Short mmCIF file of the N, C-alpha and C atoms (twelve columns), coordinates in Angstrom:
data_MODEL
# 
_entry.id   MODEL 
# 
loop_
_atom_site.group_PDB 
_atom_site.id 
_atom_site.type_symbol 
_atom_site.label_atom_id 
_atom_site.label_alt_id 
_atom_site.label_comp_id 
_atom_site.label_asym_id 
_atom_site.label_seq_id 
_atom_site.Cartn_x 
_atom_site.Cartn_y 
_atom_site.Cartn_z 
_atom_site.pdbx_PDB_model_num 
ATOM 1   N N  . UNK A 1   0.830   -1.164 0.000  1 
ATOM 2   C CA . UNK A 1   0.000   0.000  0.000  1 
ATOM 3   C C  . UNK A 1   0.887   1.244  0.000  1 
ATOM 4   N N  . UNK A 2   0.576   1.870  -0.903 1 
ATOM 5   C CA . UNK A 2   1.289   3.613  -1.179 1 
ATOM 6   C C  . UNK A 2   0.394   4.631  -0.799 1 
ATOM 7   N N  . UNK A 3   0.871   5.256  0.197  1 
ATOM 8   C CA . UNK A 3   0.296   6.257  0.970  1 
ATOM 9   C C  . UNK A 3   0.597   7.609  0.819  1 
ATOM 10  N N  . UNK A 4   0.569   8.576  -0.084 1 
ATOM 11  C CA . UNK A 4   1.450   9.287  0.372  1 
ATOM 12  C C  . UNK A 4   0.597   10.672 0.846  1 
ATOM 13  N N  . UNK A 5   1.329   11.751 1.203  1 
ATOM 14  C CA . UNK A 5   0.984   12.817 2.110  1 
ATOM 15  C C  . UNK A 5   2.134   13.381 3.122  1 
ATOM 16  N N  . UNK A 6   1.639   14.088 4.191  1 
ATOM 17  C CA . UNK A 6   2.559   14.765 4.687  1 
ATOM 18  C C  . UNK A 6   2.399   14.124 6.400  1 
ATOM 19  N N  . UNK A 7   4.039   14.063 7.016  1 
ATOM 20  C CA . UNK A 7   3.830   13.451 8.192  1 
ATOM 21  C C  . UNK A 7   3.196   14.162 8.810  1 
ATOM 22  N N  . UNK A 8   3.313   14.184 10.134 1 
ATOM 23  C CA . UNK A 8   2.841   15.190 11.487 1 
ATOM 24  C C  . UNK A 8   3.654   16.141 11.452 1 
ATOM 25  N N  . UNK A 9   5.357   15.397 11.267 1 
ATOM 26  C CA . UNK A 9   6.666   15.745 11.520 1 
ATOM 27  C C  . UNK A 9   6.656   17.124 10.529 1 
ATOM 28  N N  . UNK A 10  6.677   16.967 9.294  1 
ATOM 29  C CA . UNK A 10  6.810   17.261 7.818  1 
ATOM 30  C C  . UNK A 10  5.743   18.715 8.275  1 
ATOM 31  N N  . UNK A 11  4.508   18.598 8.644  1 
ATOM 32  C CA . UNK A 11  3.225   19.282 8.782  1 
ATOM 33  C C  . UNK A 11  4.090   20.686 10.146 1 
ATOM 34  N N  . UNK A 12  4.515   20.032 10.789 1 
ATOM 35  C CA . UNK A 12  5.041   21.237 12.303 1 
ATOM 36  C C  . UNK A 12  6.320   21.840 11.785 1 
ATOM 37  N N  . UNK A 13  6.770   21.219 10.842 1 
ATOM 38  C CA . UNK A 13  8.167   21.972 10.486 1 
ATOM 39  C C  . UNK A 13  7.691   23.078 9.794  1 
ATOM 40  N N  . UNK A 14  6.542   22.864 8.482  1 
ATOM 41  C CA . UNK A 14  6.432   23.972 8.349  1 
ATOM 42  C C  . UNK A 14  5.394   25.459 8.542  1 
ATOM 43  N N  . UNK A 15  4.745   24.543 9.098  1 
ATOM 44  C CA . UNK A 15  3.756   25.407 9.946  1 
ATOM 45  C C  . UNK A 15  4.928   26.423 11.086 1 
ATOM 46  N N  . UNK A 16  6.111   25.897 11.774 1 
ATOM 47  C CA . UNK A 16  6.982   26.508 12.253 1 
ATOM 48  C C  . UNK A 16  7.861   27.396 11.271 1 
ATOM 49  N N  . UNK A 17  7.852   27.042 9.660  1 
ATOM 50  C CA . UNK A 17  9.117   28.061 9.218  1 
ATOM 51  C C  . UNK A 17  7.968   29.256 8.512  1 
ATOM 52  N N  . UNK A 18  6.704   29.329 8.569  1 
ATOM 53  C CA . UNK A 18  5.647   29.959 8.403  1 
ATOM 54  C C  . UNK A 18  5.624   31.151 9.149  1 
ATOM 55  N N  . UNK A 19  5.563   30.347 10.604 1 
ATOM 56  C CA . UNK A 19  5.557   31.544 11.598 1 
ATOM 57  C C  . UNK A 19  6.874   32.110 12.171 1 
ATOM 58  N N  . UNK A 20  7.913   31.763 11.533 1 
ATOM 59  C CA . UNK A 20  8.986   32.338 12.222 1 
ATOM 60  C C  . UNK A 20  9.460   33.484 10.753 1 
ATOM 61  N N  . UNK A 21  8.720   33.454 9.503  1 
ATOM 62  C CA . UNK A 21  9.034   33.542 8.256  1 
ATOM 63  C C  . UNK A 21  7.702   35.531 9.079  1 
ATOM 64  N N  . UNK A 22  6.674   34.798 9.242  1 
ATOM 65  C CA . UNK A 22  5.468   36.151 9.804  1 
ATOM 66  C C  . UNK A 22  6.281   36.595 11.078 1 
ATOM 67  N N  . UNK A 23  6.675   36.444 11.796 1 
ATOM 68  C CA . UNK A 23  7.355   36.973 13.087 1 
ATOM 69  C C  . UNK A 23  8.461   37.939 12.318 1 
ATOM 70  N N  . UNK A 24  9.142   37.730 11.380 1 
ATOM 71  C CA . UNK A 24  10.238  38.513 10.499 1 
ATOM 72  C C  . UNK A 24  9.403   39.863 9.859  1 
ATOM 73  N N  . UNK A 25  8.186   39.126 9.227  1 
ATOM 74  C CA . UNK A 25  7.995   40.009 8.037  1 
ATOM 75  C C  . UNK A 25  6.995   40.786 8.793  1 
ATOM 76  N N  . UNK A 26  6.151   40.748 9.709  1 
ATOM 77  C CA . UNK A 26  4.729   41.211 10.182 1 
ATOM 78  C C  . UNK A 26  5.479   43.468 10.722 1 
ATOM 79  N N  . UNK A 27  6.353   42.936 11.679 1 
ATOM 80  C CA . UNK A 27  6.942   44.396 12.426 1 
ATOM 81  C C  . UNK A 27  7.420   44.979 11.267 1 
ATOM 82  N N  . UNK A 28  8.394   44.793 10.300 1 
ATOM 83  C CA . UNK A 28  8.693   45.628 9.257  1 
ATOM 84  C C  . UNK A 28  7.662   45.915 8.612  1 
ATOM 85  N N  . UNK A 29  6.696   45.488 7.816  1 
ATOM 86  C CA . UNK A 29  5.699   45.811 7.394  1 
ATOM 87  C C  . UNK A 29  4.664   46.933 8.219  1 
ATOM 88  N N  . UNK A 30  5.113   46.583 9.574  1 
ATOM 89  C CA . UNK A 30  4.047   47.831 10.422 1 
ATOM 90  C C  . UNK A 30  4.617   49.263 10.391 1 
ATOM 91  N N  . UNK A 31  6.061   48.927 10.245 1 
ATOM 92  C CA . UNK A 31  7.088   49.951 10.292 1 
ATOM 93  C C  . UNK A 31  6.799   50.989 9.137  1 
ATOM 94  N N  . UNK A 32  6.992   49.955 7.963  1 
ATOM 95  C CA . UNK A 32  6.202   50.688 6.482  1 
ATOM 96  C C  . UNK A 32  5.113   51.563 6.631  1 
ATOM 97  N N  . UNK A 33  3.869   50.548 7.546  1 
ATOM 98  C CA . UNK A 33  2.657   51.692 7.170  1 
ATOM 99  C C  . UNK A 33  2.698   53.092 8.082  1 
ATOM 100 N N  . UNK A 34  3.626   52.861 8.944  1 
ATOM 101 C CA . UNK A 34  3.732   53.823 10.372 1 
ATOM 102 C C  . UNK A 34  4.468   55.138 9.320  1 
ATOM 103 N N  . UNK A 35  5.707   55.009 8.316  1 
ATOM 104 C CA . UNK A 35  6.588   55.593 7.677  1 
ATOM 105 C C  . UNK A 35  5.269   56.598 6.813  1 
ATOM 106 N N  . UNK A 36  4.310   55.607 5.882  1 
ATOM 107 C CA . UNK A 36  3.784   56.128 5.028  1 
ATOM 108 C C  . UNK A 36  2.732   56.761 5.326  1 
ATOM 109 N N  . UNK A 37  2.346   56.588 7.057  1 
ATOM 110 C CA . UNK A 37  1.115   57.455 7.364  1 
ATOM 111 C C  . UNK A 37  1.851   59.128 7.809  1 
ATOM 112 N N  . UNK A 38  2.788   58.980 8.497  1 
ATOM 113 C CA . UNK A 38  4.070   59.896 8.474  1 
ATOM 114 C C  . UNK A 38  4.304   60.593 7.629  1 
ATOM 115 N N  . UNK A 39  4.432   59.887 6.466  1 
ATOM 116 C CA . UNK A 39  4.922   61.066 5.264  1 
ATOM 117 C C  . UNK A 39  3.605   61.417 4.419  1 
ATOM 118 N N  . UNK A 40  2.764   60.870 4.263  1 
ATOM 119 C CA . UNK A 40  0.946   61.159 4.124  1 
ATOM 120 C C  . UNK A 40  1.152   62.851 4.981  1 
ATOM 121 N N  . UNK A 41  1.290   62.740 6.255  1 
ATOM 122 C CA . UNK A 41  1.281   64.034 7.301  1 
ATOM 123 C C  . UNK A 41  2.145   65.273 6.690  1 
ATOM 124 N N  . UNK A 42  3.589   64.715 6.178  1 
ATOM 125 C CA . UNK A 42  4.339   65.954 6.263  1 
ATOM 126 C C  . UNK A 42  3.974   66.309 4.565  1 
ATOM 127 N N  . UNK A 43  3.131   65.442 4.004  1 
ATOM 128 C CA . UNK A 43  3.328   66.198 2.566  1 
ATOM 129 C C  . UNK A 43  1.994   67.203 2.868  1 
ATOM 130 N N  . UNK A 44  1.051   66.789 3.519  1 
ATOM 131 C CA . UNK A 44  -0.218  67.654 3.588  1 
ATOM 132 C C  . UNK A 44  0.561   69.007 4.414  1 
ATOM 133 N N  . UNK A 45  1.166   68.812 5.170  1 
ATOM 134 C CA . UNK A 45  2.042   70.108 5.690  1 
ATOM 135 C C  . UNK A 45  3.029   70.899 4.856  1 
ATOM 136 N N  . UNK A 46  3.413   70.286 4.262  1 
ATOM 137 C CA . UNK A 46  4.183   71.038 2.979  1 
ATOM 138 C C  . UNK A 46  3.561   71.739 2.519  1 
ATOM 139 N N  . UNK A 47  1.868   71.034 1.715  1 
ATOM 140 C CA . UNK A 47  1.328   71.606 0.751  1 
ATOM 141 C C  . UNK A 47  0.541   73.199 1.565  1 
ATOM 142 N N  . UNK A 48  0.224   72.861 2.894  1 
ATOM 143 C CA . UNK A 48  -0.776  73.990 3.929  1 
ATOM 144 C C  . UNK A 48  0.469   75.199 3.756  1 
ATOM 145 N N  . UNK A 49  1.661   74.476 4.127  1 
ATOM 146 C CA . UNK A 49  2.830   75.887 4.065  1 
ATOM 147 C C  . UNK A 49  2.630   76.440 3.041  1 
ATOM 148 N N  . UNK A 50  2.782   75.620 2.028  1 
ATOM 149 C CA . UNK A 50  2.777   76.761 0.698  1 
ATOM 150 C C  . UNK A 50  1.333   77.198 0.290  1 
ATOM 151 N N  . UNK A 51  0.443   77.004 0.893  1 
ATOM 152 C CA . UNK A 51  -0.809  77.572 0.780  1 
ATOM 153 C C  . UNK A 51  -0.978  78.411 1.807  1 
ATOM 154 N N  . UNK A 52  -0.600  78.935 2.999  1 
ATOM 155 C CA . UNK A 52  -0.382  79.978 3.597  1 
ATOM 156 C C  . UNK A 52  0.558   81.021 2.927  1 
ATOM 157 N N  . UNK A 53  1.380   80.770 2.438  1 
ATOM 158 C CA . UNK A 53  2.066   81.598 1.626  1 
ATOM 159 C C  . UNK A 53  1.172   82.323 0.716  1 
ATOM 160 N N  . UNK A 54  0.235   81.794 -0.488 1 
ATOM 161 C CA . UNK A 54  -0.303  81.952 -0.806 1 
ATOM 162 C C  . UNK A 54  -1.445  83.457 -0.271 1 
ATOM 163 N N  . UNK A 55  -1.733  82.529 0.551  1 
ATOM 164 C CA . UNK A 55  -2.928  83.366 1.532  1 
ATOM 165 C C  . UNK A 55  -2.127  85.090 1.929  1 
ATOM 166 N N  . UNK A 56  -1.102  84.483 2.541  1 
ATOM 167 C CA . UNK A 56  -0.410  86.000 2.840  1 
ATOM 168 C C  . UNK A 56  -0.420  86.723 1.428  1 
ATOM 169 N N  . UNK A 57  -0.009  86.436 0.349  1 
ATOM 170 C CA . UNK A 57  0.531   86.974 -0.881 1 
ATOM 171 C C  . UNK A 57  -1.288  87.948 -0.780 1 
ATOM 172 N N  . UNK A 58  -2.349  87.352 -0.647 1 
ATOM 173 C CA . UNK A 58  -3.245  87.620 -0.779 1 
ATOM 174 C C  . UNK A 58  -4.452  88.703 -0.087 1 
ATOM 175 N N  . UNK A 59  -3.740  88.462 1.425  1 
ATOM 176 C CA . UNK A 59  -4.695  89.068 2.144  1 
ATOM 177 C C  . UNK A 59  -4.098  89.636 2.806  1 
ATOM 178 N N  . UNK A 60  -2.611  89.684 3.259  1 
ATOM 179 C CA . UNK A 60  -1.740  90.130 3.686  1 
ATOM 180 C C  . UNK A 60  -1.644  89.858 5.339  1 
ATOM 181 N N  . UNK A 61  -1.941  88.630 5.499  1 
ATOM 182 C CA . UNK A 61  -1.873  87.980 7.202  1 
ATOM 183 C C  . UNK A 61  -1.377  86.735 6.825  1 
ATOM 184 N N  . UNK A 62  -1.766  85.761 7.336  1 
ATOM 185 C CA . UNK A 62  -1.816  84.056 7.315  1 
ATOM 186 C C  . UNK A 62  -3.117  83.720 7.875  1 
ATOM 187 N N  . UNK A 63  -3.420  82.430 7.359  1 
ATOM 188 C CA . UNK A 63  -4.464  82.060 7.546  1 
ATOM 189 C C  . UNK A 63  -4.655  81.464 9.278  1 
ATOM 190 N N  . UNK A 64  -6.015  81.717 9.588  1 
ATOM 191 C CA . UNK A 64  -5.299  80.980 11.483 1 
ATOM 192 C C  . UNK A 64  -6.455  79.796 11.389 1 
ATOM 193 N N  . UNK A 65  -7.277  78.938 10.003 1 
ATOM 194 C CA . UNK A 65  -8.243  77.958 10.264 1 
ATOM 195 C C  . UNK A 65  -8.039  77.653 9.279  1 
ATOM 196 N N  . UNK A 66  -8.469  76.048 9.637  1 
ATOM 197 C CA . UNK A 66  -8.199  75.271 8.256  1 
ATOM 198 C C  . UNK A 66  -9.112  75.483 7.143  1 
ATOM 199 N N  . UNK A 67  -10.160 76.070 7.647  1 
ATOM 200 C CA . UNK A 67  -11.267 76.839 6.230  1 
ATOM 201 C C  . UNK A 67  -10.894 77.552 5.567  1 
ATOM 202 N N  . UNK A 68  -10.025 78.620 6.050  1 
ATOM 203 C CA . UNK A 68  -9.447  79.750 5.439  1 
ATOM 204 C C  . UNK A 68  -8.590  78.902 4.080  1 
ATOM 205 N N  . UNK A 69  -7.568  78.013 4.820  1 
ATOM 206 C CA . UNK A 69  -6.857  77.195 3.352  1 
ATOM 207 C C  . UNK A 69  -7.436  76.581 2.730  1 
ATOM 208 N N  . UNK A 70  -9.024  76.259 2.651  1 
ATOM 209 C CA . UNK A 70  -10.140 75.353 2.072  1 
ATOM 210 C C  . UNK A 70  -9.576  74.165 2.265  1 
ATOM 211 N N  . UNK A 71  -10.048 73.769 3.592  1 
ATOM 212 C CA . UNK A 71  -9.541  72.541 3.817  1 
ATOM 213 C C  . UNK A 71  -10.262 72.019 4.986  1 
ATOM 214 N N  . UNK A 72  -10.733 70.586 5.076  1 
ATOM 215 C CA . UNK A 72  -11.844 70.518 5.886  1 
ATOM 216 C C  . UNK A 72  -11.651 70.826 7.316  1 
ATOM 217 N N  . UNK A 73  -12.373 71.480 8.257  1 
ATOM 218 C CA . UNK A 73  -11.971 71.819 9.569  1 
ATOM 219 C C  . UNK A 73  -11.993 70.512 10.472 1 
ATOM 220 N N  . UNK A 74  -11.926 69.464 10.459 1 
ATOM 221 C CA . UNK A 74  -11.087 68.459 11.425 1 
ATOM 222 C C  . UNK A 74  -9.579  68.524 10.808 1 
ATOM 223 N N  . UNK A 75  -9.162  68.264 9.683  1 
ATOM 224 C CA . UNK A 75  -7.927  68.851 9.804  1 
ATOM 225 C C  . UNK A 75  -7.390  67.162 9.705  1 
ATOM 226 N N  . UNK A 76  -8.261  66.061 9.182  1 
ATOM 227 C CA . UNK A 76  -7.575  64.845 9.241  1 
ATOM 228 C C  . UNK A 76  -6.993  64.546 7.882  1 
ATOM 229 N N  . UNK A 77  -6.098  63.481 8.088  1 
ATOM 230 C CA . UNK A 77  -5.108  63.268 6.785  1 
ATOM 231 C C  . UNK A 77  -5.771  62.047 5.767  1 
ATOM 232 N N  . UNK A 78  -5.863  61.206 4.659  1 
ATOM 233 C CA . UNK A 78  -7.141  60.751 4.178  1 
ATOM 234 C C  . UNK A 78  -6.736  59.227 5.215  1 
ATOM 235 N N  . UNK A 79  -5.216  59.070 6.117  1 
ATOM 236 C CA . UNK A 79  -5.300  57.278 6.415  1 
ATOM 237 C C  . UNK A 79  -6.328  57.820 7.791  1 
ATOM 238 N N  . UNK A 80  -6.246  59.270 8.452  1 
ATOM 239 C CA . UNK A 80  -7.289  59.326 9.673  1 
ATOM 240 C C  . UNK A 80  -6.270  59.200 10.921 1 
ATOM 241 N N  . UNK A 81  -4.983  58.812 10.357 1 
ATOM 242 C CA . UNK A 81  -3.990  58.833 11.527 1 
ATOM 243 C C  . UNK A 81  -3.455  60.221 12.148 1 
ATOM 244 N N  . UNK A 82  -3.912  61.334 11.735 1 
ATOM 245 C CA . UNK A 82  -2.668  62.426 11.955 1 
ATOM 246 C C  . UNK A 82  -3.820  63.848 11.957 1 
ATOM 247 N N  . UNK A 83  -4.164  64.329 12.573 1 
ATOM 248 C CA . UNK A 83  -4.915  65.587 12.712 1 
ATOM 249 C C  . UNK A 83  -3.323  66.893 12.296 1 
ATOM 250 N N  . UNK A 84  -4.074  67.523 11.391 1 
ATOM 251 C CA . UNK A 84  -3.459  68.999 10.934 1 
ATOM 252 C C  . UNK A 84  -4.216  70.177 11.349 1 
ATOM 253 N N  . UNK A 85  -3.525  70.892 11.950 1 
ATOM 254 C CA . UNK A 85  -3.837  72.038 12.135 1 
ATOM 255 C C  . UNK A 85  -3.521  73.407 12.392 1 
ATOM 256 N N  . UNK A 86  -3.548  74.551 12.445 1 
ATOM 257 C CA . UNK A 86  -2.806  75.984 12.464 1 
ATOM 258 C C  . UNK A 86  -2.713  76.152 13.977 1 
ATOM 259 N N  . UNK A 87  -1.401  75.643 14.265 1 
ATOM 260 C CA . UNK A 87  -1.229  75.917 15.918 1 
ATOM 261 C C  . UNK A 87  -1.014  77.437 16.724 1 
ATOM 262 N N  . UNK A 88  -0.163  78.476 15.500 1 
ATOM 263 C CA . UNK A 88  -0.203  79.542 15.495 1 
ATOM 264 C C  . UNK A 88  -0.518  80.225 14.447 1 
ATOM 265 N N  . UNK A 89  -0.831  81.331 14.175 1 
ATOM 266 C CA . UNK A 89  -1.011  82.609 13.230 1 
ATOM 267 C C  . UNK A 89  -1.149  83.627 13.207 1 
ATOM 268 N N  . UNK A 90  0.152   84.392 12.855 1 
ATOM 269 C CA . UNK A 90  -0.543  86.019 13.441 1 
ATOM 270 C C  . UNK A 90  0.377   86.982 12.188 1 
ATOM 271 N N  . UNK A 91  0.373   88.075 12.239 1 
ATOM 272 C CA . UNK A 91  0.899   89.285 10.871 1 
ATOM 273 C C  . UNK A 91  2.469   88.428 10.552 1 
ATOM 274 N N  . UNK A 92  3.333   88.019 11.645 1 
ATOM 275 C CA . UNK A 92  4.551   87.389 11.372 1 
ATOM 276 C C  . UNK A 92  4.756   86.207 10.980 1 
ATOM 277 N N  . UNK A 93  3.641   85.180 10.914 1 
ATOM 278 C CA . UNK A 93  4.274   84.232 11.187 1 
ATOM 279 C C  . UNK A 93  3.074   82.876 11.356 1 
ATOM 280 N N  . UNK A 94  3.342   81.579 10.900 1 
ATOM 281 C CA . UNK A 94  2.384   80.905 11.352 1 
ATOM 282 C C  . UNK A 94  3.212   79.677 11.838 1 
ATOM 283 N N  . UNK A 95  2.199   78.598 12.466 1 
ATOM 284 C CA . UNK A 95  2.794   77.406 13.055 1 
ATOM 285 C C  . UNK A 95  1.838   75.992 12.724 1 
ATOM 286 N N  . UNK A 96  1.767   75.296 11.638 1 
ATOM 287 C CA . UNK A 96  0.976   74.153 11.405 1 
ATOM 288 C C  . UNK A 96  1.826   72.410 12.167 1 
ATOM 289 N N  . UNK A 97  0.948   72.211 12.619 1 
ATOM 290 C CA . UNK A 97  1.209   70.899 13.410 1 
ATOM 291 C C  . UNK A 97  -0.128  69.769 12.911 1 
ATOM 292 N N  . UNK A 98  0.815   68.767 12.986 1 
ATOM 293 C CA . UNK A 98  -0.368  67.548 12.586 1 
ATOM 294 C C  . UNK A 98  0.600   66.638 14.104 1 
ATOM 295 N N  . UNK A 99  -0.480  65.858 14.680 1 
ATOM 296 C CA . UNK A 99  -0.481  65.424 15.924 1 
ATOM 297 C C  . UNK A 99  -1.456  63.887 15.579 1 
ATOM 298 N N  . UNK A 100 -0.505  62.937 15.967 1 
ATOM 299 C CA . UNK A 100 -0.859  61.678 16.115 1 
ATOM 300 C C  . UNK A 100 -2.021  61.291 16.668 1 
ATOM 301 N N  . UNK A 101 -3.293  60.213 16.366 1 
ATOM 302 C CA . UNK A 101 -4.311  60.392 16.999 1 
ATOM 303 C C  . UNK A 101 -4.285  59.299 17.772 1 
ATOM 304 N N  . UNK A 102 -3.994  58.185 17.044 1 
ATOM 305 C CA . UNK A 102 -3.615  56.933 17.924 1 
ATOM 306 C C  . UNK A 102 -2.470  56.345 18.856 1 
ATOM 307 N N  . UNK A 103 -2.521  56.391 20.261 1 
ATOM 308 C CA . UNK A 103 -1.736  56.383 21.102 1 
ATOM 309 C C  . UNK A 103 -1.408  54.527 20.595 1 
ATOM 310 N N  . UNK A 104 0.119   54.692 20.018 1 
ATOM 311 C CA . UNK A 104 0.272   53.157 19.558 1 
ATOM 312 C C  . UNK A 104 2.443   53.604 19.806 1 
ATOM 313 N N  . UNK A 105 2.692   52.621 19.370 1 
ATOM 314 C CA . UNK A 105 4.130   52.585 18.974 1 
ATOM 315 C C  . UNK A 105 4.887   54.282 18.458 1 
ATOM 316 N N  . UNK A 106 4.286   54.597 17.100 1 
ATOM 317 C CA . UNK A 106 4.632   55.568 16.415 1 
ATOM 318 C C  . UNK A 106 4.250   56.557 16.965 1 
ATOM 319 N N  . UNK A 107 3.560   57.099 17.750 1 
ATOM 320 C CA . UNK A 107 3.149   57.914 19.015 1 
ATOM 321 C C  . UNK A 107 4.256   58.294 19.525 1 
ATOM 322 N N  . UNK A 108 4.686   57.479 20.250 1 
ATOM 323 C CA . UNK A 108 5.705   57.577 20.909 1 
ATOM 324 C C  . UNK A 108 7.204   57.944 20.508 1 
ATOM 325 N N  . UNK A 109 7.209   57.759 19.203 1 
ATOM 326 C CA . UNK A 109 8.282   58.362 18.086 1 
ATOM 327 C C  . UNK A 109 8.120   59.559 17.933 1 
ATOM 328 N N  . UNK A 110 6.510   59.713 17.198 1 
ATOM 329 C CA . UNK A 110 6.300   61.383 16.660 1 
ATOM 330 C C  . UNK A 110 5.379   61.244 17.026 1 
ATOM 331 N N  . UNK A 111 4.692   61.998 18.281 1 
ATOM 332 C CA . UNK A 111 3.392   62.627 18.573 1 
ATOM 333 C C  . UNK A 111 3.042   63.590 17.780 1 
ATOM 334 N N  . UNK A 112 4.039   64.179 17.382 1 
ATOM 335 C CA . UNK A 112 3.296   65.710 16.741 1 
ATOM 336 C C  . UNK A 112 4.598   65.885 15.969 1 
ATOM 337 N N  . UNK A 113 4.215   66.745 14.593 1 
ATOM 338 C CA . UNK A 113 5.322   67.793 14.485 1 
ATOM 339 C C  . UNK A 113 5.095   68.843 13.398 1 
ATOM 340 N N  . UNK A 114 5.565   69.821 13.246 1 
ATOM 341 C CA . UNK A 114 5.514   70.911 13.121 1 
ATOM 342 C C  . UNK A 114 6.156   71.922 12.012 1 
ATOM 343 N N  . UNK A 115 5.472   72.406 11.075 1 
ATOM 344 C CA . UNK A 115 6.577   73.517 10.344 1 
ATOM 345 C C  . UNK A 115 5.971   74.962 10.302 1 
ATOM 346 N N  . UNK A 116 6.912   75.695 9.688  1 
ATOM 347 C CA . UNK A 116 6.509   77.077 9.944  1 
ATOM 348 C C  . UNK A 116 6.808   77.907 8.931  1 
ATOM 349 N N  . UNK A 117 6.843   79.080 8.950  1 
ATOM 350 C CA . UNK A 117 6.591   79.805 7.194  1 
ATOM 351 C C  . UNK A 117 8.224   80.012 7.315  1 
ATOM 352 N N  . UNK A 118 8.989   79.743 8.169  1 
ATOM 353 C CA . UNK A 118 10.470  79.670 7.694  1 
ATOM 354 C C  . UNK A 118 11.329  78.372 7.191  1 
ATOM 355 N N  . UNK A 119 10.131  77.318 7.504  1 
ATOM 356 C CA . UNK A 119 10.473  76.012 6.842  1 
ATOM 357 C C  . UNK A 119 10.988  74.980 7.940  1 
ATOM 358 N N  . UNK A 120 10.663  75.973 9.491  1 
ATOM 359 C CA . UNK A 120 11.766  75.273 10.847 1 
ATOM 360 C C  . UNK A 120 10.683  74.109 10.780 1 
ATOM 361 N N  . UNK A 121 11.607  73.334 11.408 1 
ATOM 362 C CA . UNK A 121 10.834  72.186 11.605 1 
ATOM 363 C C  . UNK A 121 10.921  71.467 12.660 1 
ATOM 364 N N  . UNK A 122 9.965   71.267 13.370 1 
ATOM 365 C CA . UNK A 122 10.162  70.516 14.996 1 
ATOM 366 C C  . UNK A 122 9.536   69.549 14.810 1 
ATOM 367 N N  . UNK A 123 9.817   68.444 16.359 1 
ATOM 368 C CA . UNK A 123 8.514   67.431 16.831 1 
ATOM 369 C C  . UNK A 123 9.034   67.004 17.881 1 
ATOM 370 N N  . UNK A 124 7.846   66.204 18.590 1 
ATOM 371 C CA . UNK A 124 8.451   65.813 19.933 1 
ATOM 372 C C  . UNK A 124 7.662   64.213 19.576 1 
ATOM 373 N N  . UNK A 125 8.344   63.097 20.707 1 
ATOM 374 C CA . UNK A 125 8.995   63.347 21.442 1 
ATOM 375 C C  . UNK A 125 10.222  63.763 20.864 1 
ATOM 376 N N  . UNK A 126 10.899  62.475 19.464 1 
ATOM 377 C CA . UNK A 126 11.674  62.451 19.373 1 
ATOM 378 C C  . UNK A 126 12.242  63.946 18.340 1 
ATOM 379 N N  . UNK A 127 13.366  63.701 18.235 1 
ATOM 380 C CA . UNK A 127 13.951  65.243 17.493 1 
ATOM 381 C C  . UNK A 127 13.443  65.403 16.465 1 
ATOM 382 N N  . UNK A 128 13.415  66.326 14.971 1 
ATOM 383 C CA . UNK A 128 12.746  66.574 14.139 1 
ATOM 384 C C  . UNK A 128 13.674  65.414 12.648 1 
ATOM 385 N N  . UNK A 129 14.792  65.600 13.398 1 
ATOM 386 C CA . UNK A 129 15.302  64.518 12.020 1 
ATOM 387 C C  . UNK A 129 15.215  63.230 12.047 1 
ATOM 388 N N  . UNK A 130 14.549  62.801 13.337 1 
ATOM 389 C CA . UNK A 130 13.649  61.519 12.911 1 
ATOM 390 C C  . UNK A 130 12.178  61.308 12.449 1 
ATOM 391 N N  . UNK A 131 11.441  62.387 12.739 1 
ATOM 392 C CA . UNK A 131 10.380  62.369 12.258 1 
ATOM 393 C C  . UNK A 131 10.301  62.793 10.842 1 
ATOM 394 N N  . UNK A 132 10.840  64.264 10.841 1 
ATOM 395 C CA . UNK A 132 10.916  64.630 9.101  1 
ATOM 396 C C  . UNK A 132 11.891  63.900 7.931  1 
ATOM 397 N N  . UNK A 133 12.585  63.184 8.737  1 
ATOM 398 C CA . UNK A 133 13.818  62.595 7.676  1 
ATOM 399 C C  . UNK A 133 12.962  60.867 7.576  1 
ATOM 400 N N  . UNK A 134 12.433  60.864 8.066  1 
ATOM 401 C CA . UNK A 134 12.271  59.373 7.331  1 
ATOM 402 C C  . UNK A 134 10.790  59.068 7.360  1 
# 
């Protein structure tokens, strides 16, 4: 009699190189979407800077609401991870921040961060050239 199929043995080995194969790939992959909800944030901040610019060219202030830049007033980014908004604004000067909504891992990297009509760029916790540089 010819039997064939897979042992028990044959069956746990790779059910084990499966999950040690997802244990590798699962955190980098979270890392990815954490990066791309991140840079989702700083391009919508790019684009608000240069649309305050705009606004000044125009009205001769900065804008201090996200209506003013026609832009919906929650101020969310389209993944829903990152609230934007005009933290300061006045005749000199403005301050847009987008601030993490979900208290998770990447939270704790970049809660928030920040640019300004001189292009400075902050965040906390960590320094700004980990949040804006990658």
């Amino acid at each position: 009699m010819n039997v064939s199929g897979f042992t028990l043995i044959e069956l746990l080995i790779a059910i084990t190189i499966a999950a040690t194969l997802a244990a590798i790939a699962i955190p980098g992959y979270q890392q990815y979407l954490q990066r791309q909800q991140r840079s989702e944030a700083r391009v919508l901040l790019m684009k608000l800077q240069s649309d305050q610019t705009r606004f000044f060219v125009r009205h001769g202030r900065y804008a201090r609401t996200m209506a003013e830049l026609n832009m919906p007033t929650d101020g969310m980014t389209p993944s829903g991870r990152y609230q934007i908004q005009v933290s300061r604004s006045d005749r000199d000067g403005f301050r847009l921040r987008a601030t993490r909504l979900i208290a998770d891992r990447e939270a704790q990297r970049c809660l928030w961060f920040e640019i300004d009509q001189l292009f400075t760029r902050v965040s906390a916790p960590h320094p700004a050239e980990r949040c804006w540089g990658r």
